[in-house]
Coordinates of N, CA and C in Angstrom, one line a residue:
Chain A
E622 N -236.3 -79.0 -51.9 CA -236.4 -80.2 -53.1 C -236.9 -81.3 -52.5
D623 N -238.0 -81.4 -53.6 CA -238.1 -83.4 -53.0 C -237.7 -84.1 -53.8
K624 N -237.3 -85.4 -53.2 CA -236.3 -86.3 -53.5 C -237.1 -88.0 -53.1
V625 N -236.3 -88.6 -53.5 CA -236.9 -90.3 -53.0 C -234.9 -90.8 -53.1
V626 N -234.8 -91.7 -51.5 CA -233.3 -92.0 -51.6 C -233.6 -93.6 -51.5
Q627 N -232.7 -94.1 -52.0 CA -232.9 -95.7 -52.0 C -232.1 -96.0 -51.3
S628 N -231.9 -97.5 -50.3 CA -230.8 -97.4 -49.9 C -231.0 -99.7 -49.7
P629 N -230.0 -100.4 -50.1 CA -228.5 -100.1 -50.6 C -228.7 -99.8 -52.0
L630 N -227.5 -99.5 -52.2 CA -227.8 -99.6 -53.6 C -227.6 -100.6 -54.8
S631 N -227.0 -101.7 -54.1 CA -226.2 -102.7 -54.8 C -226.7 -103.9 -53.5
L632 N -227.1 -104.5 -53.8 CA -227.1 -105.8 -52.7 C -226.9 -107.4 -54.0
V633 N -226.0 -108.0 -53.2 CA -226.0 -109.7 -53.4 C -226.3 -110.7 -52.2
V634 N -227.3 -111.4 -52.7 CA -227.6 -112.4 -51.6 C -227.6 -113.3 -52.6
H635 N -228.0 -115.1 -51.7 CA -227.4 -116.4 -52.3 C -229.5 -116.9 -52.3
E636 N -229.8 -117.4 -53.0 CA -230.9 -118.1 -53.5 C -231.8 -118.5 -51.8
G637 N -232.5 -118.2 -51.7 CA -233.4 -119.2 -50.4 C -233.3 -117.4 -49.3
D638 N -232.3 -116.4 -49.9 CA -232.4 -115.9 -48.6 C -233.5 -115.1 -48.9
T639 N -233.2 -113.7 -47.4 CA -234.6 -112.9 -47.5 C -234.1 -111.0 -47.7
V640 N -234.3 -110.7 -48.4 CA -233.6 -109.1 -48.6 C -234.6 -108.4 -48.3
T641 N -234.5 -106.8 -47.3 CA -235.0 -105.7 -47.4 C -234.6 -104.7 -48.1
L642 N -235.5 -104.2 -49.0 CA -234.6 -102.8 -49.6 C -235.6 -101.8 -49.0
N643 N -235.1 -100.7 -49.0 CA -235.5 -99.7 -48.9 C -235.2 -98.1 -49.4
C644 N -235.9 -97.4 -49.3 CA -237.3 -96.2 -49.8 C -237.6 -95.5 -48.5
S645 N -237.1 -94.2 -48.7 CA -237.2 -92.7 -48.0 C -237.8 -91.4 -49.1
Y646 N -238.4 -91.0 -48.2 CA -238.7 -89.8 -49.0 C -238.8 -89.0 -48.7
E647 N -238.7 -87.3 -49.2 CA -239.4 -86.1 -48.9 C -240.3 -85.5 -50.8
V648 N -241.7 -85.3 -50.1 CA -241.9 -85.2 -51.0 C -243.4 -84.0 -50.8
T649 N -243.1 -83.3 -51.6 CA -244.6 -81.9 -50.8 C -246.0 -82.6 -51.4
N650 N -246.7 -82.4 -51.1 CA -247.7 -82.9 -50.6 C -248.3 -84.8 -51.1
F651 N -247.0 -85.4 -50.2 CA -246.7 -86.9 -50.5 C -248.4 -86.9 -50.9
R652 N -248.7 -88.3 -52.1 CA -249.6 -88.9 -52.0 C -249.7 -90.3 -52.3
S653 N -248.5 -90.8 -53.0 CA -248.6 -92.0 -53.2 C -247.2 -92.8 -53.5
L654 N -246.7 -93.7 -53.5 CA -245.6 -94.4 -53.7 C -245.2 -95.8 -53.9
L655 N -244.9 -96.1 -55.3 CA -244.6 -97.0 -56.0 C -243.8 -98.1 -56.8
W656 N -243.9 -99.2 -56.4 CA -242.5 -99.8 -56.5 C -242.3 -100.4 -57.9
Y657 N -241.7 -100.4 -58.5 CA -241.0 -101.2 -59.7 C -240.0 -102.2 -60.2
K658 N -240.0 -103.0 -60.7 CA -239.1 -104.1 -60.6 C -238.8 -103.6 -62.3
Q659 N -236.9 -103.3 -62.3 CA -236.7 -103.4 -64.2 C -235.7 -104.6 -63.8
E660 N -235.7 -105.0 -65.1 CA -235.2 -106.1 -65.8 C -233.9 -105.5 -66.9
K661 N -234.2 -106.2 -68.1 CA -232.9 -106.0 -69.4 C -233.9 -104.4 -69.6
K662 N -235.5 -104.1 -69.8 CA -235.7 -103.3 -70.5 C -236.7 -102.3 -69.4
A663 N -238.1 -102.4 -69.5 CA -238.5 -101.5 -69.1 C -239.3 -102.0 -67.6
P664 N -239.3 -100.8 -66.6 CA -240.1 -100.8 -65.3 C -241.2 -102.0 -65.3
T665 N -241.7 -103.1 -64.5 CA -243.0 -103.4 -64.8 C -243.4 -102.9 -63.1
F666 N -245.2 -103.2 -62.8 CA -245.3 -101.8 -61.6 C -245.3 -103.2 -60.7
L667 N -244.7 -103.2 -59.7 CA -245.3 -104.0 -58.3 C -246.0 -103.9 -57.6
F668 N -246.0 -102.4 -56.4 CA -247.0 -102.1 -56.4 C -247.7 -100.1 -56.1
M669 N -248.2 -100.1 -55.2 CA -248.8 -99.1 -55.3 C -249.1 -98.8 -53.5
L670 N -248.9 -98.0 -53.2 CA -249.0 -98.1 -51.5 C -250.0 -96.3 -51.3
T671 N -250.6 -95.8 -50.1 CA -250.9 -95.2 -50.7 C -251.4 -94.8 -48.9
S672 N -251.5 -95.5 -47.7 CA -252.3 -95.4 -47.2 C -251.0 -96.4 -45.9
S673 N -250.7 -95.6 -44.9 CA -250.2 -95.9 -44.0 C -250.4 -97.5 -42.9
G674 N -248.9 -98.5 -42.8 CA -249.0 -99.7 -42.1 C -249.9 -100.7 -42.9
I675 N -250.3 -100.6 -43.5 CA -251.2 -101.1 -44.9 C -250.2 -102.3 -45.9
E676 N -250.9 -103.7 -45.1 CA -248.8 -104.4 -46.1 C -249.6 -104.5 -47.6
K677 N -249.3 -104.8 -48.2 CA -249.6 -105.3 -49.7 C -248.2 -106.3 -50.3
K678 N -249.1 -107.7 -50.7 CA -248.9 -108.3 -50.8 C -248.5 -109.6 -52.3
S679 N -247.8 -109.6 -52.6 CA -248.1 -110.8 -54.0 C -246.8 -111.2 -54.2
G680 N -247.7 -113.1 -53.6 CA -246.5 -113.8 -54.1 C -245.7 -114.0 -52.8
R681 N -243.8 -113.6 -53.0 CA -243.5 -113.5 -52.3 C -242.8 -112.2 -51.8
L682 N -243.5 -111.2 -52.7 CA -242.8 -110.0 -52.4 C -243.8 -109.4 -51.6
S683 N -243.5 -108.6 -50.6 CA -244.6 -108.1 -49.6 C -244.2 -106.6 -49.8
S684 N -244.5 -105.4 -49.1 CA -244.4 -104.3 -49.3 C -245.6 -103.0 -48.3
I685 N -244.7 -102.3 -47.2 CA -245.6 -101.6 -46.4 C -245.2 -99.9 -46.7
L686 N -245.5 -99.1 -46.3 CA -245.3 -97.4 -46.0 C -246.1 -97.2 -45.0
D687 N -245.0 -96.5 -44.5 CA -244.9 -95.9 -43.7 C -244.7 -94.2 -43.3
K688 N -245.9 -93.5 -43.5 CA -246.6 -92.2 -43.5 C -245.6 -91.1 -42.5
K689 N -245.5 -91.5 -41.4 CA -245.3 -90.7 -40.1 C -243.7 -90.9 -40.4
E690 N -242.8 -91.7 -40.9 CA -241.9 -91.5 -40.7 C -240.9 -91.3 -42.3
L691 N -242.1 -91.8 -43.0 CA -241.5 -91.6 -44.5 C -240.8 -91.8 -45.4
F692 N -241.3 -93.1 -44.9 CA -240.1 -94.7 -46.2 C -241.3 -95.7 -46.2
S693 N -240.6 -96.9 -46.6 CA -241.4 -98.2 -47.3 C -240.0 -99.0 -47.7
I694 N -240.9 -100.2 -47.2 CA -239.8 -101.0 -47.7 C -240.4 -102.3 -48.2
L695 N -239.7 -102.5 -49.4 CA -239.8 -104.1 -50.0 C -239.0 -104.9 -49.7
N696 N -240.3 -106.2 -49.0 CA -238.9 -107.6 -48.7 C -239.6 -108.5 -49.5
I697 N -238.6 -109.2 -50.2 CA -238.5 -110.3 -51.1 C -238.5 -111.7 -49.9
T698 N -239.1 -112.7 -50.1 CA -238.6 -113.9 -48.8 C -238.4 -115.0 -50.1
A699 N -237.3 -115.5 -49.6 CA -237.5 -117.0 -50.4 C -236.6 -116.8 -52.2
T700 N -235.3 -115.7 -52.4 CA -235.4 -115.3 -53.2 C -234.9 -116.0 -54.2
Q701 N -235.5 -115.7 -55.7 CA -234.4 -116.6 -56.3 C -233.5 -115.7 -57.8
T702 N -233.2 -116.2 -59.0 CA -232.3 -116.1 -59.2 C -233.5 -114.8 -60.1
G703 N -234.1 -115.4 -60.8 CA -235.2 -114.8 -61.5 C -235.3 -113.2 -60.4
D704 N -235.3 -113.1 -59.2 CA -235.8 -112.1 -58.7 C -234.3 -111.0 -58.6
S705 N -233.4 -111.2 -59.7 CA -232.0 -110.1 -59.7 C -233.0 -109.0 -60.7
A706 N -232.7 -107.8 -60.8 CA -232.7 -107.0 -61.5 C -232.9 -105.5 -60.4
V707 N -233.4 -104.6 -61.0 CA -233.0 -103.6 -60.0 C -234.6 -102.7 -59.9
Y708 N -235.0 -102.9 -58.8 CA -235.5 -102.1 -57.8 C -235.9 -101.0 -57.6
L709 N -237.2 -99.9 -58.1 CA -237.4 -98.8 -58.0 C -238.2 -98.4 -57.6
C710 N -238.0 -97.1 -56.9 CA -239.3 -96.9 -55.6 C -239.7 -95.3 -56.2
A711 N -240.8 -94.7 -56.2 CA -241.3 -93.8 -56.9 C -242.4 -93.1 -55.4
G712 N -241.8 -91.8 -55.2 CA -243.1 -90.7 -54.6 C -243.8 -89.9 -55.5
G713 N -245.0 -89.5 -55.3 CA -246.1 -88.8 -56.1 C -247.0 -88.0 -55.9
P714 N -246.2 -86.5 -55.4 CA -248.0 -85.5 -54.6 C -249.5 -86.0 -55.5
G715 N -249.3 -86.6 -56.7 CA -250.4 -87.3 -57.0 C -251.2 -86.7 -58.4
R716 N -250.2 -85.6 -58.8 CA -250.6 -84.8 -60.0 C -249.5 -85.2 -60.8
N717 N -250.1 -86.7 -61.2 CA -249.3 -87.0 -62.3 C -247.8 -86.9 -62.3
Q718 N -246.9 -86.3 -61.4 CA -245.4 -85.8 -61.1 C -245.0 -87.4 -60.0
F719 N -244.5 -87.8 -60.1 CA -243.1 -88.8 -59.7 C -241.6 -88.8 -59.2
Y720 N -241.3 -89.2 -57.9 CA -239.8 -88.5 -58.6 C -239.2 -90.4 -58.3
F721 N -238.3 -90.9 -58.9 CA -237.5 -91.8 -59.0 C -236.6 -91.8 -57.9
G722 N -236.4 -93.1 -57.2 CA -235.0 -93.2 -56.6 C -234.2 -93.5 -57.5
T723 N -232.9 -94.0 -57.1 CA -231.6 -94.7 -58.0 C -231.8 -95.9 -58.0
G724 N -232.7 -96.1 -57.3 CA -233.1 -97.7 -57.4 C -231.7 -98.7 -57.0
T725 N -232.3 -99.9 -56.7 CA -231.1 -100.7 -55.3 C -231.3 -101.9 -57.0
S726 N -229.9 -102.3 -57.1 CA -229.4 -103.4 -58.4 C -229.4 -104.4 -56.9
L727 N -230.5 -106.2 -57.2 CA -230.3 -106.8 -56.5 C -229.8 -108.4 -57.3
T728 N -228.7 -108.5 -56.7 CA -228.2 -109.8 -57.2 C -228.0 -111.1 -56.5
V729 N -229.4 -112.3 -57.4 CA -229.1 -113.4 -56.4 C -228.2 -114.6 -57.2
I730 N -227.7 -115.3 -56.3 CA -226.6 -116.3 -56.8 C -227.6 -117.4 -56.2
P731 N -227.2 -118.4 -57.7 CA -227.4 -119.8 -57.4 C -226.7 -120.3 -56.1
Chain B
D37 N -250.3 -107.3 -79.4 CA -251.3 -106.6 -78.1 C -249.9 -106.0 -77.3
T38 N -249.7 -105.3 -77.8 CA -248.4 -104.3 -77.2 C -249.0 -103.5 -76.2
A39 N -249.2 -102.8 -75.3 CA -249.7 -102.1 -74.9 C -249.3 -100.1 -74.7
V40 N -248.1 -100.6 -74.3 CA -247.7 -99.2 -75.0 C -246.2 -99.4 -75.8
S41 N -246.2 -98.7 -77.4 CA -245.2 -98.8 -77.4 C -244.5 -97.8 -78.0
Q42 N -243.6 -98.2 -78.3 CA -242.5 -96.8 -78.9 C -241.8 -97.3 -80.0
T43 N -241.1 -95.9 -81.2 CA -240.6 -95.7 -81.7 C -239.5 -94.8 -82.5
P44 N -238.7 -94.9 -82.3 CA -237.3 -96.3 -83.0 C -237.3 -96.7 -81.2
K45 N -236.7 -98.1 -81.6 CA -235.7 -98.7 -80.3 C -234.3 -98.2 -80.2
Y46 N -234.4 -98.0 -81.1 CA -232.7 -97.4 -80.8 C -232.4 -96.0 -82.3
L47 N -231.4 -94.9 -81.5 CA -231.2 -94.0 -82.3 C -230.3 -93.4 -82.3
V48 N -229.4 -92.5 -83.5 CA -227.9 -92.6 -83.0 C -228.0 -91.6 -84.1
T49 N -227.1 -90.7 -83.6 CA -227.7 -89.1 -84.5 C -226.6 -87.9 -83.9
Q50 N -226.4 -86.9 -84.8 CA -225.3 -86.3 -84.2 C -225.9 -85.0 -83.4
M51 N -224.8 -84.5 -83.0 CA -225.0 -83.3 -82.2 C -225.8 -81.7 -82.9
G52 N -226.8 -81.7 -83.1 CA -227.2 -80.5 -83.4 C -228.4 -80.8 -84.4
N53 N -228.7 -82.4 -84.9 CA -229.8 -82.6 -84.9 C -231.5 -82.3 -84.7
D54 N -232.5 -82.4 -85.2 CA -233.6 -82.7 -84.5 C -234.1 -83.8 -84.6
K55 N -234.8 -84.2 -83.6 CA -235.4 -85.8 -83.6 C -236.5 -85.8 -82.9
S56 N -237.5 -86.9 -83.4 CA -238.8 -87.3 -82.6 C -238.9 -88.5 -81.9
I57 N -239.4 -89.0 -81.3 CA -239.5 -90.0 -80.6 C -240.9 -90.2 -80.7
K58 N -241.9 -91.6 -81.1 CA -242.7 -91.2 -80.3 C -243.5 -92.9 -79.6
C59 N -244.9 -92.5 -79.0 CA -245.0 -93.6 -77.9 C -246.8 -93.2 -78.7
E60 N -246.7 -94.7 -78.7 CA -248.3 -94.6 -78.4 C -249.0 -96.2 -77.4
Q61 N -250.3 -95.7 -76.8 CA -250.6 -96.5 -75.8 C -252.3 -97.3 -76.5
N62 N -252.2 -98.6 -76.3 CA -253.3 -99.0 -76.9 C -254.4 -99.8 -75.4
L63 N -253.8 -98.6 -74.3 CA -254.5 -98.8 -73.4 C -256.0 -98.6 -72.4
G64 N -256.1 -97.6 -73.0 CA -257.5 -96.5 -73.7 C -257.2 -95.5 -72.1
H65 N -255.7 -95.4 -72.0 CA -255.1 -94.3 -70.5 C -255.5 -92.9 -71.0
D66 N -255.5 -92.3 -69.4 CA -255.8 -91.0 -70.3 C -254.3 -89.7 -69.7
T67 N -253.6 -90.5 -69.2 CA -252.2 -89.6 -69.3 C -250.8 -90.4 -69.6
M68 N -250.1 -89.5 -69.9 CA -249.0 -90.2 -70.5 C -247.8 -89.3 -70.6
Y69 N -246.9 -90.4 -69.5 CA -245.9 -89.6 -69.3 C -244.2 -90.2 -70.4
W70 N -243.2 -88.9 -70.0 CA -242.0 -89.2 -70.5 C -240.9 -89.2 -69.5
Y71 N -240.5 -90.2 -69.7 CA -239.0 -90.5 -68.8 C -237.5 -90.7 -69.5
K72 N -237.1 -90.1 -69.0 CA -235.5 -90.2 -69.1 C -234.8 -91.0 -68.1
Q73 N -233.6 -92.2 -69.0 CA -232.9 -92.5 -68.2 C -231.1 -92.8 -67.9
D74 N -231.1 -92.1 -67.2 CA -229.7 -91.8 -67.6 C -228.4 -93.2 -67.4
S75 N -227.4 -93.2 -67.2 CA -226.6 -94.6 -67.8 C -226.2 -94.4 -66.6
K76 N -226.7 -94.2 -65.0 CA -226.5 -94.7 -63.9 C -227.8 -95.4 -63.5
K77 N -229.0 -95.2 -64.0 CA -230.1 -96.5 -63.7 C -231.2 -95.1 -63.8
F78 N -230.4 -93.9 -63.0 CA -231.9 -93.1 -62.4 C -232.5 -92.4 -63.3
L79 N -233.5 -93.0 -63.0 CA -235.4 -92.8 -64.0 C -236.0 -91.1 -64.0
K80 N -236.0 -90.6 -64.2 CA -236.3 -88.8 -64.0 C -237.4 -88.2 -65.0
I81 N -238.9 -88.1 -64.5 CA -240.0 -87.7 -64.9 C -239.5 -86.1 -65.9
M82 N -239.9 -86.5 -66.9 CA -239.5 -85.5 -68.3 C -241.1 -84.5 -68.5
F83 N -242.4 -85.2 -68.6 CA -243.8 -84.7 -68.8 C -244.3 -85.9 -68.1
S84 N -245.9 -85.1 -68.0 CA -246.5 -86.2 -67.9 C -248.1 -84.9 -68.7
Y85 N -249.0 -86.0 -69.3 CA -250.1 -85.1 -70.0 C -251.1 -86.1 -70.5
N86 N -252.5 -85.2 -69.8 CA -253.8 -86.0 -70.2 C -254.0 -84.3 -71.2
N87 N -255.5 -85.0 -71.1 CA -255.6 -84.2 -72.5 C -256.2 -83.1 -71.9
K88 N -256.0 -82.7 -70.4 CA -256.5 -81.4 -68.8 C -255.5 -80.7 -68.9
E89 N -254.1 -81.4 -69.1 CA -252.8 -80.9 -68.3 C -251.5 -81.2 -68.7
L90 N -250.5 -80.2 -68.7 CA -249.2 -80.6 -69.5 C -248.6 -80.2 -68.0
I91 N -247.9 -81.1 -67.5 CA -247.0 -80.7 -66.3 C -245.8 -81.1 -66.6
I92 N -245.2 -79.8 -66.5 CA -243.2 -80.2 -67.4 C -242.5 -79.6 -66.3
N93 N -241.5 -80.9 -65.9 CA -240.6 -80.8 -65.3 C -239.6 -79.8 -65.2
E94 N -239.2 -79.1 -64.3 CA -238.3 -77.3 -64.9 C -237.5 -77.6 -64.7
T95 N -236.7 -79.2 -64.7 CA -235.4 -79.3 -65.1 C -234.8 -79.3 -66.5
V96 N -236.7 -79.7 -67.8 CA -235.9 -80.0 -68.5 C -235.9 -78.8 -69.6
P97 N -235.2 -79.1 -70.4 CA -234.6 -77.9 -71.1 C -235.6 -77.5 -71.6
N98 N -236.1 -76.2 -72.6 CA -236.9 -76.5 -73.5 C -237.0 -76.6 -74.7
R99 N -235.3 -77.4 -75.4 CA -235.3 -78.0 -76.3 C -236.0 -79.5 -76.9
F100 N -236.8 -79.8 -75.4 CA -238.2 -81.1 -75.4 C -239.1 -80.5 -75.9
S101 N -240.1 -81.2 -76.1 CA -241.5 -80.9 -76.3 C -241.9 -81.9 -76.4
P102 N -243.2 -81.8 -75.7 CA -243.7 -83.0 -76.3 C -245.3 -83.0 -76.7
K103 N -245.9 -83.5 -78.0 CA -247.2 -83.2 -78.8 C -247.7 -84.5 -79.0
S104 N -249.2 -84.3 -78.6 CA -249.9 -85.3 -78.0 C -250.8 -84.9 -79.3
P105 N -251.1 -85.8 -80.6 CA -252.1 -85.9 -81.3 C -253.2 -86.1 -81.1
D106 N -253.2 -86.7 -80.6 CA -255.2 -87.5 -79.4 C -254.2 -88.2 -78.3
K107 N -255.4 -88.8 -77.8 CA -255.0 -89.2 -76.9 C -254.1 -90.4 -76.4
A108 N -254.5 -91.4 -77.6 CA -253.1 -92.9 -77.5 C -251.5 -92.5 -77.8
H109 N -251.4 -91.4 -78.2 CA -250.4 -90.9 -78.4 C -249.4 -89.6 -78.1
L110 N -248.1 -90.2 -77.4 CA -247.6 -88.6 -76.6 C -246.3 -88.8 -77.1
N111 N -245.6 -88.0 -78.6 CA -244.2 -87.7 -78.7 C -243.5 -86.9 -77.8
L112 N -242.2 -87.0 -78.5 CA -241.4 -86.7 -77.7 C -240.3 -85.8 -78.6
H113 N -240.6 -84.2 -78.8 CA -240.0 -84.1 -79.8 C -238.4 -83.1 -79.4
I114 N -236.6 -83.4 -80.1 CA -236.0 -82.7 -79.3 C -235.4 -82.0 -80.6
N115 N -234.8 -80.6 -80.1 CA -234.1 -80.2 -81.1 C -232.7 -79.5 -80.8
S116 N -232.1 -79.8 -81.1 CA -231.0 -79.6 -81.2 C -229.9 -80.4 -80.5
L117 N -229.9 -81.3 -80.7 CA -229.8 -82.0 -79.8 C -228.6 -82.2 -79.3
E118 N -227.3 -82.5 -77.5 CA -226.6 -82.3 -77.5 C -226.0 -84.0 -76.9
L119 N -224.7 -83.8 -76.7 CA -224.4 -85.2 -76.0 C -224.9 -86.0 -75.0
G120 N -225.1 -84.6 -74.3 CA -226.2 -84.9 -72.4 C -226.9 -85.1 -72.6
D121 N -227.9 -86.0 -73.8 CA -229.7 -86.1 -74.0 C -229.6 -87.3 -74.5
S122 N -228.0 -87.9 -74.1 CA -227.8 -89.6 -74.3 C -228.7 -90.1 -73.2
A123 N -229.1 -91.5 -73.5 CA -230.1 -91.9 -72.8 C -230.8 -93.0 -73.0
V124 N -231.6 -93.5 -72.3 CA -233.0 -94.2 -72.6 C -234.1 -93.7 -72.1
Y125 N -235.4 -93.2 -73.4 CA -236.2 -92.6 -72.7 C -237.1 -93.1 -72.6
F126 N -238.1 -93.4 -72.0 CA -239.2 -94.2 -71.6 C -239.9 -93.6 -71.7
C127 N -241.3 -93.8 -72.4 CA -242.9 -93.6 -72.4 C -244.0 -94.5 -71.5
A128 N -244.6 -94.1 -70.4 CA -245.7 -94.7 -70.1 C -246.4 -93.9 -69.9
S129 N -248.0 -94.9 -69.3 CA -248.9 -94.6 -69.8 C -250.0 -94.8 -68.1
S130 N -251.0 -93.9 -67.2 CA -251.8 -94.9 -66.6 C -252.9 -94.1 -66.6
Q131 N -254.2 -95.0 -66.1 CA -254.9 -93.9 -65.6 C -254.7 -93.1 -64.7
G132 N -255.6 -91.8 -64.8 CA -255.3 -91.3 -63.8 C -256.7 -91.0 -63.2
G133 N -256.8 -90.1 -62.1 CA -257.2 -90.3 -61.1 C -257.0 -90.7 -59.8
A134 N -257.7 -90.0 -58.6 CA -257.1 -90.9 -57.1 C -256.8 -91.9 -57.2
S135 N -257.5 -92.7 -57.6 CA -257.2 -94.3 -57.6 C -256.1 -95.0 -57.6
S136 N -255.3 -94.5 -58.5 CA -254.4 -95.8 -59.5 C -253.7 -95.0 -60.2
Y137 N -252.0 -94.6 -59.9 CA -251.3 -94.0 -60.5 C -250.5 -95.1 -60.8
E138 N -251.1 -96.6 -61.1 CA -250.0 -97.9 -61.8 C -249.5 -97.1 -63.2
Q139 N -248.8 -96.9 -63.5 CA -248.2 -97.0 -64.8 C -247.3 -97.9 -65.2
Y140 N -247.6 -98.2 -66.7 CA -247.6 -99.2 -67.9 C -246.3 -98.2 -68.8
F141 N -245.1 -99.1 -68.4 CA -244.0 -98.7 -69.9 C -243.9 -99.0 -70.5
G142 N -243.2 -98.4 -72.0 CA -243.4 -98.8 -72.7 C -241.6 -99.3 -72.8
P143 N -241.2 -99.7 -73.8 CA -240.2 -100.9 -74.1 C -238.8 -99.6 -74.0
G144 N -238.8 -98.8 -74.3 CA -237.6 -97.6 -74.3 C -237.3 -97.5 -75.5
T145 N -236.3 -96.2 -75.3 CA -235.8 -95.4 -76.8 C -234.3 -95.2 -76.6
R146 N -233.5 -96.2 -77.0 CA -231.9 -96.0 -76.3 C -231.7 -94.6 -77.5
L147 N -231.1 -93.8 -77.1 CA -231.1 -92.7 -78.2 C -229.1 -92.3 -77.4
T148 N -228.7 -92.0 -78.8 CA -227.2 -91.6 -78.6 C -226.9 -91.0 -79.6
V149 N -226.1 -89.5 -78.9 CA -225.7 -88.2 -79.5 C -223.8 -88.6 -79.7
T150 N -224.0 -88.1 -81.4 CA -222.4 -88.4 -81.1 C -222.1 -86.9 -81.7

């Protein structure tokens, strides 16, 4: 059965800390992995990863994919209260099907 | 200039009723999706659809059916609503193809079945 597992389920940190969120996957004919940030409403897209070992960066956020070990990490450096959200990852075989993990709930305390 | 819009935002209805949720995207995308997010925040894909192919998650009951009058719309029709259908339903769209699976989500429709 295809699945995506995220860890930890929840995380509380102080502003300025660096966090690493984990996503492991077992997806048949895997093609891409997506990261989203969900605050109060709809998820917003962060990254799409298709190649192993190539880091993608956007400001204080970065992500990398390891297709051999079947996982991805999302790093957030110098966290801010605005980073508080649920972070979702999803893996898909590229036929418009994606399996989402249960998400990691991040709370950043001032 | 909303990219992906859904109506209604909230829907409260009784068991056994039939209801529809509408979704429209003005991004020119060729693929649209419906997701269900339960109370534990788990997001599960229900359908993906473009003008060529409907892919159905096999765990979705056949009481749920997507209807697409045109490329910019994908409505979700639900027959004989059950208590377990209560959830937030998200519509999303993307430009399909090998190079991009970046999905844009609508604001969600919170369905409550009583």
